[in-house]
Amino acid sequence: MKKLGFAVYDLYNFFFNLKMNPLRFIPNPFTQFLLMFYLSVMWTVVFTLWAGNSIYYGIGSVGGHLLVIGAFFITALTFHDAEKNGHLWVQRDKKVPVADRRCKWDLENEG
């Protein structure tokens, strides 16, 4: 029984602990948070639709199960890409230099 408890605890930490799951390779904590947030919203929607479709037999049940399988693959691909290319996730977004964002008020022309 103790082994089962530790197995559940380790599985929980693998998915939800940002220091242990593959999203730890992304250097920006805000990006890690956003990915975990979007994955949690996706799983919430999938399980809600799956529970709603489970009362139907046939196409509704198949559709619900396909949603769960699709969400599993989306999560696996996100974790795989974060582990492989996590260091690039923040570098893809190029920031505008501070000098270009400043507002200059030209009193001669506008005033």
Tab-separated table of N, CA, C and O in Angstrom:
chain	number	residue	atom	x	y	z
A	1	MET	N	0.832	-1.194	0.000
A	1	MET	CA	0.000	0.000	0.000
A	1	MET	C	0.875	1.256	0.000
A	1	MET	O	0.538	2.243	-0.611
A	2	LYS	N	2.007	1.162	0.723
A	2	LYS	CA	2.912	2.304	0.808
A	2	LYS	C	3.540	2.597	-0.553
A	2	LYS	O	3.693	3.748	-0.939
A	3	LYS	N	3.881	1.530	-1.301
A	3	LYS	CA	4.453	1.706	-2.638
A	3	LYS	C	3.467	2.390	-3.570
A	3	LYS	O	3.855	3.234	-4.372
A	4	LEU	N	2.208	2.035	-3.470
A	4	LEU	CA	1.187	2.656	-4.306
A	4	LEU	C	1.046	4.132	-3.967
A	4	LEU	O	0.940	4.981	-4.866
A	5	GLY	N	1.094	4.464	-2.689
A	5	GLY	CA	1.011	5.860	-2.273
A	5	GLY	C	2.178	6.680	-2.797
A	5	GLY	O	1.994	7.801	-3.287
A	6	PHE	N	3.389	6.115	-2.714
A	6	PHE	CA	4.548	6.826	-3.243
A	6	PHE	C	4.511	6.923	-4.768
A	6	PHE	O	4.962	7.911	-5.349
A	7	ALA	N	3.981	5.907	-5.431
A	7	ALA	CA	3.860	5.956	-6.892
A	7	ALA	C	2.898	7.067	-7.320
A	7	ALA	O	3.168	7.805	-8.272
A	8	VAL	N	1.787	7.192	-6.605
A	8	VAL	CA	0.832	8.268	-6.905
A	8	VAL	C	1.466	9.625	-6.630
A	8	VAL	O	1.315	10.572	-7.423
A	9	TYR	N	2.206	9.735	-5.548
A	9	TYR	CA	2.879	10.991	-5.202
A	9	TYR	C	3.921	11.362	-6.255
A	9	TYR	O	4.012	12.517	-6.673
A	10	ASP	N	4.710	10.401	-6.710
A	10	ASP	CA	5.713	10.666	-7.739
A	10	ASP	C	5.068	11.055	-9.065
A	10	ASP	O	5.550	11.936	-9.767
A	11	LEU	N	3.970	10.393	-9.408
A	11	LEU	CA	3.255	10.739	-10.644
A	11	LEU	C	2.681	12.145	-10.567
A	11	LEU	O	2.748	12.913	-11.536
A	12	TYR	N	2.130	12.489	-9.407
A	12	TYR	CA	1.613	13.840	-9.208
A	12	TYR	C	2.730	14.879	-9.362
A	12	TYR	O	2.564	15.887	-10.036
A	13	ASN	N	3.865	14.633	-8.742
A	13	ASN	CA	4.993	15.561	-8.841
A	13	ASN	C	5.516	15.674	-10.262
A	13	ASN	O	5.933	16.752	-10.685
A	14	PHE	N	5.509	14.583	-11.010
A	14	PHE	CA	5.992	14.641	-12.382
A	14	PHE	C	5.151	15.597	-13.220
A	14	PHE	O	5.666	16.342	-14.045
A	15	PHE	N	3.839	15.595	-13.026
A	15	PHE	CA	2.985	16.441	-13.850
A	15	PHE	C	2.813	17.853	-13.306
A	15	PHE	O	2.715	18.806	-14.075
A	16	PHE	N	2.752	18.028	-12.006
A	16	PHE	CA	2.344	19.318	-11.447
A	16	PHE	C	3.436	20.100	-10.728
A	16	PHE	O	3.206	21.247	-10.368
A	17	ASN	N	4.591	19.527	-10.508
A	17	ASN	CA	5.676	20.239	-9.855
A	17	ASN	C	6.603	20.795	-10.930
A	17	ASN	O	7.242	20.042	-11.672
A	18	LEU	N	6.688	22.117	-11.018
A	18	LEU	CA	7.485	22.734	-12.073
A	18	LEU	C	8.980	22.504	-11.896
A	18	LEU	O	9.749	22.745	-12.821
A	19	LYS	N	9.397	22.056	-10.739
A	19	LYS	CA	10.821	21.745	-10.547
A	19	LYS	C	11.161	20.338	-11.002
A	19	LYS	O	12.330	19.993	-11.111
A	20	MET	N	10.146	19.522	-11.287
A	20	MET	CA	10.396	18.133	-11.677
A	20	MET	C	9.921	17.800	-13.090
A	20	MET	O	10.496	16.932	-13.722
A	21	ASN	N	8.867	18.446	-13.583
A	21	ASN	CA	8.356	18.078	-14.896
A	21	ASN	C	9.220	18.689	-16.009
A	21	ASN	O	10.063	19.548	-15.754
A	22	PRO	N	9.050	18.278	-17.254
A	22	PRO	CA	9.911	18.764	-18.338
A	22	PRO	C	9.817	20.261	-18.604
A	22	PRO	O	10.679	20.810	-19.290
A	23	LEU	N	8.829	20.944	-18.072
A	23	LEU	CA	8.748	22.393	-18.269
A	23	LEU	C	9.833	23.131	-17.487
A	23	LEU	O	10.023	24.324	-17.676
A	24	ARG	N	10.570	22.429	-16.644
A	24	ARG	CA	11.650	23.067	-15.883
A	24	ARG	C	12.782	23.538	-16.791
A	24	ARG	O	13.580	24.375	-16.404
A	25	PHE	N	12.844	23.026	-18.013
A	25	PHE	CA	13.898	23.433	-18.944
A	25	PHE	C	13.607	24.784	-19.583
A	25	PHE	O	14.460	25.335	-20.270
A	26	ILE	N	12.408	25.318	-19.394
A	26	ILE	CA	12.069	26.651	-19.892
A	26	ILE	C	12.525	27.644	-18.833
A	26	ILE	O	12.089	27.590	-17.693
A	27	PRO	N	13.410	28.585	-19.183
A	27	PRO	CA	14.000	29.447	-18.155
A	27	PRO	C	13.051	30.503	-17.587
A	27	PRO	O	13.272	30.989	-16.489
A	28	ASN	N	11.999	30.855	-18.286
A	28	ASN	CA	11.106	31.921	-17.838
A	28	ASN	C	9.973	31.328	-16.993
A	28	ASN	O	9.169	30.545	-17.491
A	29	PRO	N	9.840	31.701	-15.713
A	29	PRO	CA	8.771	31.144	-14.876
A	29	PRO	C	7.378	31.530	-15.342
A	29	PRO	O	6.432	30.772	-15.170
A	30	PHE	N	7.234	32.707	-15.952
A	30	PHE	CA	5.920	33.113	-16.439
A	30	PHE	C	5.480	32.222	-17.594
A	30	PHE	O	4.307	31.849	-17.684
A	31	THR	N	6.396	31.857	-18.472
A	31	THR	CA	6.067	30.949	-19.574
A	31	THR	C	5.705	29.570	-19.029
A	31	THR	O	4.770	28.935	-19.528
A	32	GLN	N	6.409	29.117	-18.009
A	32	GLN	CA	6.063	27.846	-17.372
A	32	GLN	C	4.643	27.900	-16.808
A	32	GLN	O	3.857	26.970	-16.991
A	33	PHE	N	4.323	29.003	-16.128
A	33	PHE	CA	2.987	29.156	-15.550
A	33	PHE	C	1.917	29.150	-16.636
A	33	PHE	O	0.885	28.491	-16.491
A	34	LEU	N	2.150	29.891	-17.724
A	34	LEU	CA	1.151	29.941	-18.788
A	34	LEU	C	0.920	28.572	-19.418
A	34	LEU	O	-0.229	28.193	-19.694
A	35	LEU	N	1.982	27.828	-19.652
A	35	LEU	CA	1.815	26.492	-20.232
A	35	LEU	C	1.045	25.572	-19.294
A	35	LEU	O	0.150	24.841	-19.733
A	36	MET	N	1.368	25.615	-18.004
A	36	MET	CA	0.622	24.788	-17.046
A	36	MET	C	-0.837	25.229	-16.957
A	36	MET	O	-1.740	24.404	-16.857
A	37	PHE	N	-1.072	26.530	-17.029
A	37	PHE	CA	-2.445	27.033	-16.985
A	37	PHE	C	-3.237	26.563	-18.202
A	37	PHE	O	-4.362	26.069	-18.075
A	38	TYR	N	-2.658	26.709	-19.405
A	38	TYR	CA	-3.365	26.286	-20.618
A	38	TYR	C	-3.587	24.777	-20.639
A	38	TYR	O	-4.647	24.304	-21.082
A	39	LEU	N	-2.610	24.017	-20.163
A	39	LEU	CA	-2.813	22.569	-20.102
A	39	LEU	C	-3.906	22.203	-19.104
A	39	LEU	O	-4.713	21.301	-19.360
A	40	SER	N	-3.984	22.908	-17.981
A	40	SER	CA	-5.032	22.602	-16.999
A	40	SER	C	-6.414	22.961	-17.533
A	40	SER	O	-7.377	22.225	-17.314
A	41	VAL	N	-6.511	24.076	-18.246
A	41	VAL	CA	-7.805	24.444	-18.849
A	41	VAL	C	-8.197	23.416	-19.904
A	41	VAL	O	-9.363	22.998	-19.989
A	42	MET	N	-7.223	22.984	-20.721
A	42	MET	CA	-7.513	21.983	-21.741
A	42	MET	C	-8.021	20.690	-21.099
A	42	MET	O	-9.028	20.124	-21.538
A	43	TRP	N	-7.355	20.220	-20.026
A	43	TRP	CA	-7.785	18.984	-19.387
A	43	TRP	C	-9.142	19.141	-18.706
A	43	TRP	O	-9.941	18.200	-18.679
A	44	THR	N	-9.423	20.319	-18.169
A	44	THR	CA	-10.735	20.547	-17.568
A	44	THR	C	-11.846	20.440	-18.612
A	44	THR	O	-12.869	19.782	-18.392
A	45	VAL	N	-11.630	21.074	-19.755
A	45	VAL	CA	-12.632	21.015	-20.836
A	45	VAL	C	-12.781	19.593	-21.358
A	45	VAL	O	-13.896	19.103	-21.576
A	46	VAL	N	-11.666	18.903	-21.544
A	46	VAL	CA	-11.715	17.538	-22.080
A	46	VAL	C	-12.458	16.606	-21.137
A	46	VAL	O	-13.328	15.837	-21.570
A	47	PHE	N	-12.154	16.664	-19.845
A	47	PHE	CA	-12.841	15.768	-18.916
A	47	PHE	C	-14.317	16.136	-18.749
A	47	PHE	O	-15.155	15.265	-18.541
A	48	THR	N	-14.632	17.408	-18.860
A	48	THR	CA	-16.044	17.803	-18.798
A	48	THR	C	-16.807	17.261	-20.001
A	48	THR	O	-17.904	16.708	-19.861
A	49	LEU	N	-16.238	17.426	-21.183
A	49	LEU	CA	-16.893	16.887	-22.384
A	49	LEU	C	-16.933	15.367	-22.362
A	49	LEU	O	-17.915	14.757	-22.800
A	50	TRP	N	-15.883	14.733	-21.851
A	50	TRP	CA	-15.857	13.277	-21.780
A	50	TRP	C	-16.942	12.764	-20.834
A	50	TRP	O	-17.630	11.790	-21.134
A	51	ALA	N	-17.085	13.432	-19.690
A	51	ALA	CA	-18.126	13.016	-18.738
A	51	ALA	C	-19.514	13.247	-19.315
A	51	ALA	O	-20.430	12.445	-19.112
A	52	GLY	N	-19.665	14.335	-20.065
A	52	GLY	CA	-20.964	14.595	-20.683
A	52	GLY	C	-21.290	13.623	-21.800
A	52	GLY	O	-22.448	13.256	-22.011
A	53	ASN	N	-20.273	13.185	-22.530
A	53	ASN	CA	-20.497	12.251	-23.633
A	53	ASN	C	-20.530	10.804	-23.186
A	53	ASN	O	-20.905	9.930	-23.972
A	54	SER	N	-20.151	10.512	-21.958
A	54	SER	CA	-20.091	9.118	-21.514
A	54	SER	C	-21.474	8.509	-21.312
A	54	SER	O	-21.587	7.292	-21.251
A	55	ILE	N	-22.519	9.326	-21.220
A	55	ILE	CA	-23.857	8.765	-21.060
A	55	ILE	C	-24.417	8.277	-22.390
A	55	ILE	O	-25.386	7.534	-22.413
A	56	TYR	N	-23.790	8.705	-23.480
A	56	TYR	CA	-24.239	8.268	-24.796
A	56	TYR	C	-23.388	7.093	-25.264
A	56	TYR	O	-22.213	6.997	-24.959
A	57	TYR	N	-23.994	6.230	-26.008
A	57	TYR	CA	-23.246	5.120	-26.600
A	57	TYR	C	-22.959	5.459	-28.049
A	57	TYR	O	-23.623	6.282	-28.661
A	58	GLY	N	-21.967	4.837	-28.597
A	58	GLY	CA	-21.677	5.028	-30.016
A	58	GLY	C	-20.787	6.227	-30.273
A	58	GLY	O	-19.708	6.366	-29.698
A	59	ILE	N	-21.272	7.127	-31.127
A	59	ILE	CA	-20.457	8.245	-31.595
A	59	ILE	C	-20.061	9.178	-30.443
A	59	ILE	O	-18.924	9.636	-30.373
A	60	GLY	N	-20.967	9.479	-29.530
A	60	GLY	CA	-20.652	10.361	-28.411
A	60	GLY	C	-19.564	9.787	-27.526
A	60	GLY	O	-18.662	10.495	-27.085
A	61	SER	N	-19.628	8.494	-27.268
A	61	SER	CA	-18.620	7.850	-26.441
A	61	SER	C	-17.271	7.804	-27.156
A	61	SER	O	-16.235	8.042	-26.539
A	62	VAL	N	-17.300	7.517	-28.439
A	62	VAL	CA	-16.056	7.497	-29.215
A	62	VAL	C	-15.444	8.893	-29.248
A	62	VAL	O	-14.231	9.064	-29.081
A	63	GLY	N	-16.280	9.915	-29.440
A	63	GLY	CA	-15.780	11.291	-29.464
A	63	GLY	C	-15.147	11.692	-28.143
A	63	GLY	O	-14.101	12.339	-28.113
A	64	GLY	N	-15.760	11.321	-27.030
A	64	GLY	CA	-15.199	11.637	-25.722
A	64	GLY	C	-13.862	10.963	-25.497
A	64	GLY	O	-12.924	11.568	-24.976
A	65	HIS	N	-13.759	9.704	-25.903
A	65	HIS	CA	-12.491	8.996	-25.745
A	65	HIS	C	-11.420	9.559	-26.673
A	65	HIS	O	-10.242	9.624	-26.308
A	66	LEU	N	-11.804	9.979	-27.868
A	66	LEU	CA	-10.832	10.599	-28.777
A	66	LEU	C	-10.334	11.929	-28.219
A	66	LEU	O	-9.168	12.286	-28.412
A	67	LEU	N	-11.197	12.666	-27.525
A	67	LEU	CA	-10.753	13.910	-26.878
A	67	LEU	C	-9.705	13.635	-25.812
A	67	LEU	O	-8.700	14.355	-25.718
A	68	VAL	N	-9.915	12.612	-25.011
A	68	VAL	CA	-8.947	12.270	-23.961
A	68	VAL	C	-7.619	11.846	-24.582
A	68	VAL	O	-6.544	12.269	-24.140
A	69	ILE	N	-7.670	11.038	-25.625
A	69	ILE	CA	-6.440	10.601	-26.292
A	69	ILE	C	-5.729	11.791	-26.933
A	69	ILE	O	-4.506	11.926	-26.849
A	70	GLY	N	-6.489	12.696	-27.565
A	70	GLY	CA	-5.887	13.891	-28.169
A	70	GLY	C	-5.234	14.789	-27.133
A	70	GLY	O	-4.130	15.317	-27.340
A	71	ALA	N	-5.882	14.972	-25.985
A	71	ALA	CA	-5.303	15.799	-24.921
A	71	ALA	C	-4.038	15.154	-24.366
A	71	ALA	O	-3.075	15.852	-24.027
A	72	PHE	N	-4.035	13.828	-24.283
A	72	PHE	CA	-2.828	13.124	-23.827
A	72	PHE	C	-1.659	13.412	-24.768
A	72	PHE	O	-0.549	13.714	-24.323
A	73	PHE	N	-1.899	13.345	-26.078
A	73	PHE	CA	-0.823	13.587	-27.035
A	73	PHE	C	-0.378	15.052	-27.044
A	73	PHE	O	0.807	15.339	-27.197
A	74	ILE	N	-1.300	15.987	-26.874
A	74	ILE	CA	-0.924	17.406	-26.805
A	74	ILE	C	-0.034	17.659	-25.585
A	74	ILE	O	0.979	18.352	-25.676
A	75	THR	N	-0.392	17.068	-24.450
A	75	THR	CA	0.425	17.221	-23.247
A	75	THR	C	1.794	16.576	-23.438
A	75	THR	O	2.820	17.165	-23.079
A	76	ALA	N	1.821	15.394	-24.018
A	76	ALA	CA	3.100	14.703	-24.232
A	76	ALA	C	3.983	15.489	-25.192
A	76	ALA	O	5.199	15.613	-24.962
A	77	LEU	N	3.403	16.041	-26.259
A	77	LEU	CA	4.196	16.822	-27.213
A	77	LEU	C	4.712	18.119	-26.582
A	77	LEU	O	5.834	18.544	-26.859
A	78	THR	N	3.901	18.746	-25.743
A	78	THR	CA	4.346	19.962	-25.054
A	78	THR	C	5.506	19.658	-24.118
A	78	THR	O	6.508	20.375	-24.107
A	79	PHE	N	5.389	18.588	-23.348
A	79	PHE	CA	6.475	18.205	-22.445
A	79	PHE	C	7.732	17.820	-23.220
A	79	PHE	O	8.840	18.177	-22.835
A	80	HIS	N	7.564	17.106	-24.323
A	80	HIS	CA	8.725	16.689	-25.124
A	80	HIS	C	9.441	17.895	-25.724
A	80	HIS	O	10.671	17.977	-25.693
A	81	ASP	N	8.672	18.845	-26.267
A	81	ASP	CA	9.294	20.025	-26.867
A	81	ASP	C	9.955	20.907	-25.806
A	81	ASP	O	11.001	21.493	-26.052
A	82	ALA	N	9.355	20.994	-24.635
A	82	ALA	CA	9.962	21.786	-23.558
A	82	ALA	C	11.270	21.156	-23.097
A	82	ALA	O	12.225	21.854	-22.780
A	83	GLU	N	11.316	19.822	-23.085
A	83	GLU	CA	12.544	19.153	-22.662
A	83	GLU	C	13.632	19.279	-23.727
A	83	GLU	O	14.801	19.460	-23.411
A	84	LYS	N	13.225	19.236	-24.992
A	84	LYS	CA	14.203	19.278	-26.075
A	84	LYS	C	14.634	20.701	-26.418
A	84	LYS	O	15.813	20.967	-26.599
A	85	ASN	N	13.682	21.636	-26.503
A	85	ASN	CA	13.959	23.007	-26.942
A	85	ASN	C	13.524	24.045	-25.926
A	85	ASN	O	13.162	25.151	-26.296
A	86	GLY	N	13.546	23.732	-24.651
A	86	GLY	CA	13.063	24.662	-23.634
A	86	GLY	C	13.848	25.949	-23.570
A	86	GLY	O	13.301	27.006	-23.277
A	87	HIS	N	15.142	25.872	-23.869
A	87	HIS	CA	15.971	27.075	-23.809
A	87	HIS	C	15.635	28.054	-24.922
A	87	HIS	O	15.984	29.215	-24.861
A	88	LEU	N	14.933	27.619	-25.960
A	88	LEU	CA	14.593	28.498	-27.077
A	88	LEU	C	13.231	29.169	-26.922
A	88	LEU	O	12.910	30.074	-27.679
A	89	TRP	N	12.410	28.740	-25.996
A	89	TRP	CA	11.045	29.235	-25.903
A	89	TRP	C	10.998	30.718	-25.590
A	89	TRP	O	10.139	31.422	-26.069
A	90	VAL	N	11.909	31.206	-24.797
A	90	VAL	CA	11.898	32.617	-24.432
A	90	VAL	C	12.607	33.442	-25.505
A	90	VAL	O	12.248	34.576	-25.765
A	91	GLN	N	13.596	32.876	-26.176
A	91	GLN	CA	14.349	33.608	-27.166
A	91	GLN	C	13.551	33.848	-28.442
A	91	GLN	O	13.890	34.713	-29.230
A	92	ARG	N	12.488	33.105	-28.678
A	92	ARG	CA	11.685	33.299	-29.886
A	92	ARG	C	10.963	34.642	-29.880
A	92	ARG	O	10.654	35.186	-30.905
A	93	ASP	N	10.687	35.174	-28.708
A	93	ASP	CA	9.995	36.457	-28.575
A	93	ASP	C	11.048	37.554	-28.454
A	93	ASP	O	11.696	37.700	-27.432
A	94	LYS	N	11.207	38.341	-29.512
A	94	LYS	CA	12.216	39.394	-29.492
A	94	LYS	C	11.604	40.665	-28.916
A	94	LYS	O	10.562	41.125	-29.359
A	95	LYS	N	12.288	41.227	-27.950
A	95	LYS	CA	11.790	42.428	-27.291
A	95	LYS	C	12.255	43.669	-28.048
A	95	LYS	O	13.342	43.706	-28.609
A	96	VAL	N	11.408	44.680	-28.026
A	96	VAL	CA	11.737	45.955	-28.649
A	96	VAL	C	12.666	46.713	-27.708
A	96	VAL	O	12.429	46.770	-26.507
A	97	PRO	N	13.739	47.298	-28.225
A	97	PRO	CA	14.632	48.063	-27.344
A	97	PRO	C	13.899	49.218	-26.660
A	97	PRO	O	12.937	49.768	-27.180
A	98	VAL	N	14.366	49.578	-25.485
A	98	VAL	CA	13.706	50.604	-24.683
A	98	VAL	C	13.689	51.941	-25.412
A	98	VAL	O	12.721	52.683	-25.357
A	99	ALA	N	14.737	52.266	-26.133
A	99	ALA	CA	14.805	53.555	-26.827
A	99	ALA	C	13.703	53.683	-27.883
A	99	ALA	O	13.206	54.785	-28.144
A	100	ASP	N	13.285	52.581	-28.484
A	100	ASP	CA	12.255	52.630	-29.513
A	100	ASP	C	10.849	52.739	-28.939
A	100	ASP	O	9.924	53.092	-29.644
A	101	ARG	N	10.683	52.442	-27.655
A	101	ARG	CA	9.354	52.489	-27.049
A	101	ARG	C	9.049	53.822	-26.389
A	101	ARG	O	7.934	54.032	-25.933
A	102	ARG	N	9.997	54.708	-26.333
A	102	ARG	CA	9.766	55.982	-25.653
A	102	ARG	C	8.928	56.906	-26.522
A	102	ARG	O	9.055	56.963	-27.730
A	103	CYS	N	8.080	57.642	-25.856
A	103	CYS	CA	7.231	58.607	-26.544
A	103	CYS	C	7.931	59.971	-26.517
A	103	CYS	O	8.315	60.457	-25.455
A	104	LYS	N	8.084	60.547	-27.679
A	104	LYS	CA	8.720	61.861	-27.766
A	104	LYS	C	7.665	62.880	-28.180
A	104	LYS	O	6.964	62.696	-29.170
A	105	TRP	N	7.581	63.945	-27.418
A	105	TRP	CA	6.605	64.979	-27.710
A	105	TRP	C	7.347	66.154	-28.310
A	105	TRP	O	8.158	66.811	-27.663
A	106	ASP	N	7.064	66.401	-29.554
A	106	ASP	CA	7.704	67.496	-30.268
A	106	ASP	C	6.801	68.721	-30.161
A	106	ASP	O	5.776	68.836	-30.852
A	107	LEU	N	7.167	69.665	-29.278
A	107	LEU	CA	6.330	70.839	-29.032
A	107	LEU	C	6.287	71.770	-30.230
A	107	LEU	O	5.321	72.518	-30.401
A	108	GLU	N	7.296	71.763	-31.054
A	108	GLU	CA	7.319	72.660	-32.214
A	108	GLU	C	6.261	72.272	-33.245
A	108	GLU	O	5.608	73.132	-33.823
A	109	ASN	N	6.054	70.995	-33.438
A	109	ASN	CA	5.103	70.533	-34.446
A	109	ASN	C	3.721	70.241	-33.895
A	109	ASN	O	2.721	70.374	-34.616
A	110	GLU	N	3.617	69.839	-32.642
A	110	GLU	CA	2.324	69.410	-32.097
A	110	GLU	C	1.672	70.462	-31.215
A	110	GLU	O	0.485	70.409	-30.990
A	111	GLY	N	2.421	71.378	-30.655
A	111	GLY	CA	1.899	72.302	-29.662
A	111	GLY	C	1.234	73.504	-30.188
A	111	GLY	O	0.920	73.998	-31.140
